[in-house]
Amino acid sequence: MTQQRPPSPRPLWRLGDSGPAVAEIRRKLVRLNLLPEQEQAEGADAFTAAVDAAVRHFQQQRALIVDGIVGPETYRHLDEARHRLGDRILTHWVGRPMVGDDIAELQQRLLDMGFTPGLVDGIYGARTGHAVREFQRNIGLVTDGTCGPSTYRALANLTRTVTGGQPQAMRETEHLLRAGPALAGKVLVLDPGHGGDDTGVEAHGMTEADQVWQLTTRLEGRLTALGVRTYLTRPENGQGSVVSEEERASFANATDADLVISLHVDGHANPGANGVAAYYYGHDTRYSPTGQQFAGLAQRELVARCGFGDDRIHGKTWSLLRGTRMPAVRLEIGYLTHYGDAGRLLTRREEIVESIAVAVQRLFLPPEDDEPTGMLRLPSILL
Ligand SMILES: [Zn+2]
């Protein structure tokens, strides 16, 4: 004999209900910051007035019918809302598409960057998959249409600069990223001048050793983000003893560096002396072509981007320039003794770092990718 069972009711929860399903609804609302954290107490499974208010708030946000009742539609939305971009691997499943708020966010980001994922509907359909593939192709990732860790990383990096859909910023960022592979594997020695007991030039309450250290560490960050491996020739200012030019050269020679960049700031008894200059190894007919090229590139960028006077590039036979196996360039970035230059060192620090990083890129970029000065901007994301 079989017992007639009543038809199972449509899942529906409202004020006054309780049980495991309500406990789950409460957890979801807490995660969405719609219900205070303290409501997530152990064993809390009652559909209280606070839960009712939170559900109504959620329904209002989602343009659902605002009735405080968790039916199938509201429950589905609650479930989709739990996904945050980057929480899970997203891909296009034919016939059984993934849905969630993370997908809506992905679609919005793709739209902002000029790709066409279709509607921002939170459904990972064919068009979204296609847009992801396009995005991956643009930045040199494997074009599998699947959002995994590397795609998320690229998205996170880009979205910070590309907000509100700035096509120009995107184009330049793409340019930069296309150059990425060329820079990956490059090795640079960064040489912040002076240090230890040797402060270098002192003026306007600033020291050369400290200024070039500030620039070097920022430059190191930017280059590292571009895939460049960097070595520094000395520790932070005030630590350790003075490192000689010869020691710096032999340190560089012990690495497999492609280029050495030495950073200095000039000083002069005449407070009117100002401007930036770049030095490479050169004497009569013997000179380092790559050094000369990089000196020219860095000089050009520093003058154009930071407002320094142009004291030109010069061939020299100084220890560091002569003693290194690889091309080495010394940049004298303004005069600390000059009021305007000292100000630029403080206020244009990011532009100075960008100038040098862009010069590095230009040095290793194929000529056809080269653009006039000022066109290429390193996104601040790469800090
Ligand atoms: Zn110096």
Short mmCIF file of N, CA, C and O in Angstrom, two decimals, residues 12-26 43-48 51:
data_model
loop_
_atom_site.label_atom_id
_atom_site.label_comp_id
_atom_site.label_asym_id
_atom_site.label_seq_id
_atom_site.Cartn_x
_atom_site.Cartn_y
_atom_site.Cartn_z
N LEU A 12 9.77 28.42 -1.73
CA LEU A 12 9.37 29.79 -1.44
C LEU A 12 9.63 30.05 0.03
O LEU A 12 9.19 29.26 0.87
N TRP A 13 10.35 31.11 0.34
CA TRP A 13 10.62 31.41 1.74
C TRP A 13 10.27 32.85 2.00
O TRP A 13 10.52 33.73 1.17
N ARG A 14 9.68 33.07 3.17
CA ARG A 14 9.24 34.42 3.52
C ARG A 14 9.33 34.64 5.01
O ARG A 14 9.66 33.70 5.76
N LEU A 15 8.99 35.85 5.42
CA LEU A 15 9.01 36.23 6.83
C LEU A 15 8.31 35.19 7.69
O LEU A 15 7.19 34.78 7.38
N GLY A 16 8.98 34.74 8.75
CA GLY A 16 8.40 33.76 9.66
C GLY A 16 8.87 32.35 9.42
O GLY A 16 8.80 31.51 10.30
N ASP A 17 9.42 32.07 8.16
CA ASP A 17 9.94 30.74 7.88
C ASP A 17 11.25 30.51 8.61
O ASP A 17 11.91 31.45 9.07
N SER A 18 11.65 29.24 8.68
CA SER A 18 12.99 28.93 9.21
C SER A 18 13.44 27.60 8.62
O SER A 18 12.66 26.91 7.95
N GLY A 19 14.70 27.27 8.84
CA GLY A 19 15.23 26.00 8.33
C GLY A 19 16.53 26.20 7.59
O GLY A 19 17.02 27.33 7.46
N PRO A 20 17.12 25.09 7.12
CA PRO A 20 18.44 25.17 6.46
C PRO A 20 18.44 26.07 5.22
O PRO A 20 19.43 26.78 4.98
N ALA A 21 17.35 26.07 4.45
CA ALA A 21 17.32 26.92 3.26
C ALA A 21 17.38 28.39 3.64
O ALA A 21 18.07 29.18 3.00
N VAL A 22 16.69 28.74 4.74
CA VAL A 22 16.73 30.13 5.20
C VAL A 22 18.14 30.48 5.70
O VAL A 22 18.64 31.58 5.46
N ALA A 23 18.76 29.51 6.37
CA ALA A 23 20.14 29.73 6.83
C ALA A 23 21.04 30.05 5.64
O ALA A 23 21.90 30.94 5.71
N GLU A 24 20.82 29.34 4.54
CA GLU A 24 21.62 29.56 3.33
C GLU A 24 21.33 30.94 2.73
O GLU A 24 22.23 31.66 2.31
N ILE A 25 20.08 31.32 2.72
CA ILE A 25 19.69 32.65 2.23
C ILE A 25 20.36 33.73 3.08
O ILE A 25 20.90 34.70 2.56
N ARG A 26 20.37 33.52 4.37
CA ARG A 26 21.02 34.48 5.29
C ARG A 26 22.50 34.60 4.97
O ARG A 26 23.05 35.70 4.93
N GLY A 43 23.73 28.59 13.58
CA GLY A 43 22.36 28.09 13.77
C GLY A 43 21.27 29.11 13.47
O GLY A 43 20.10 28.83 13.68
N ALA A 44 21.69 30.30 12.98
CA ALA A 44 20.67 31.30 12.67
C ALA A 44 19.95 30.89 11.40
O ALA A 44 20.54 30.88 10.33
N ASP A 45 18.71 30.49 11.51
CA ASP A 45 18.00 30.01 10.33
C ASP A 45 16.58 30.59 10.25
O ASP A 45 15.71 30.01 9.62
N ALA A 46 16.36 31.73 10.91
CA ALA A 46 15.03 32.33 10.92
C ALA A 46 14.93 33.46 9.90
O ALA A 46 15.85 34.25 9.74
N PHE A 47 13.80 33.49 9.20
CA PHE A 47 13.52 34.56 8.25
C PHE A 47 12.95 35.73 9.05
O PHE A 47 11.74 35.87 9.20
N THR A 48 13.84 36.53 9.61
CA THR A 48 13.44 37.63 10.49
C THR A 48 13.08 38.88 9.68
O THR A 48 13.21 38.90 8.45
N VAL A 51 15.99 40.02 7.71
CA VAL A 51 16.17 39.26 6.48
C VAL A 51 15.18 39.75 5.42
O VAL A 51 15.53 39.95 4.26
#
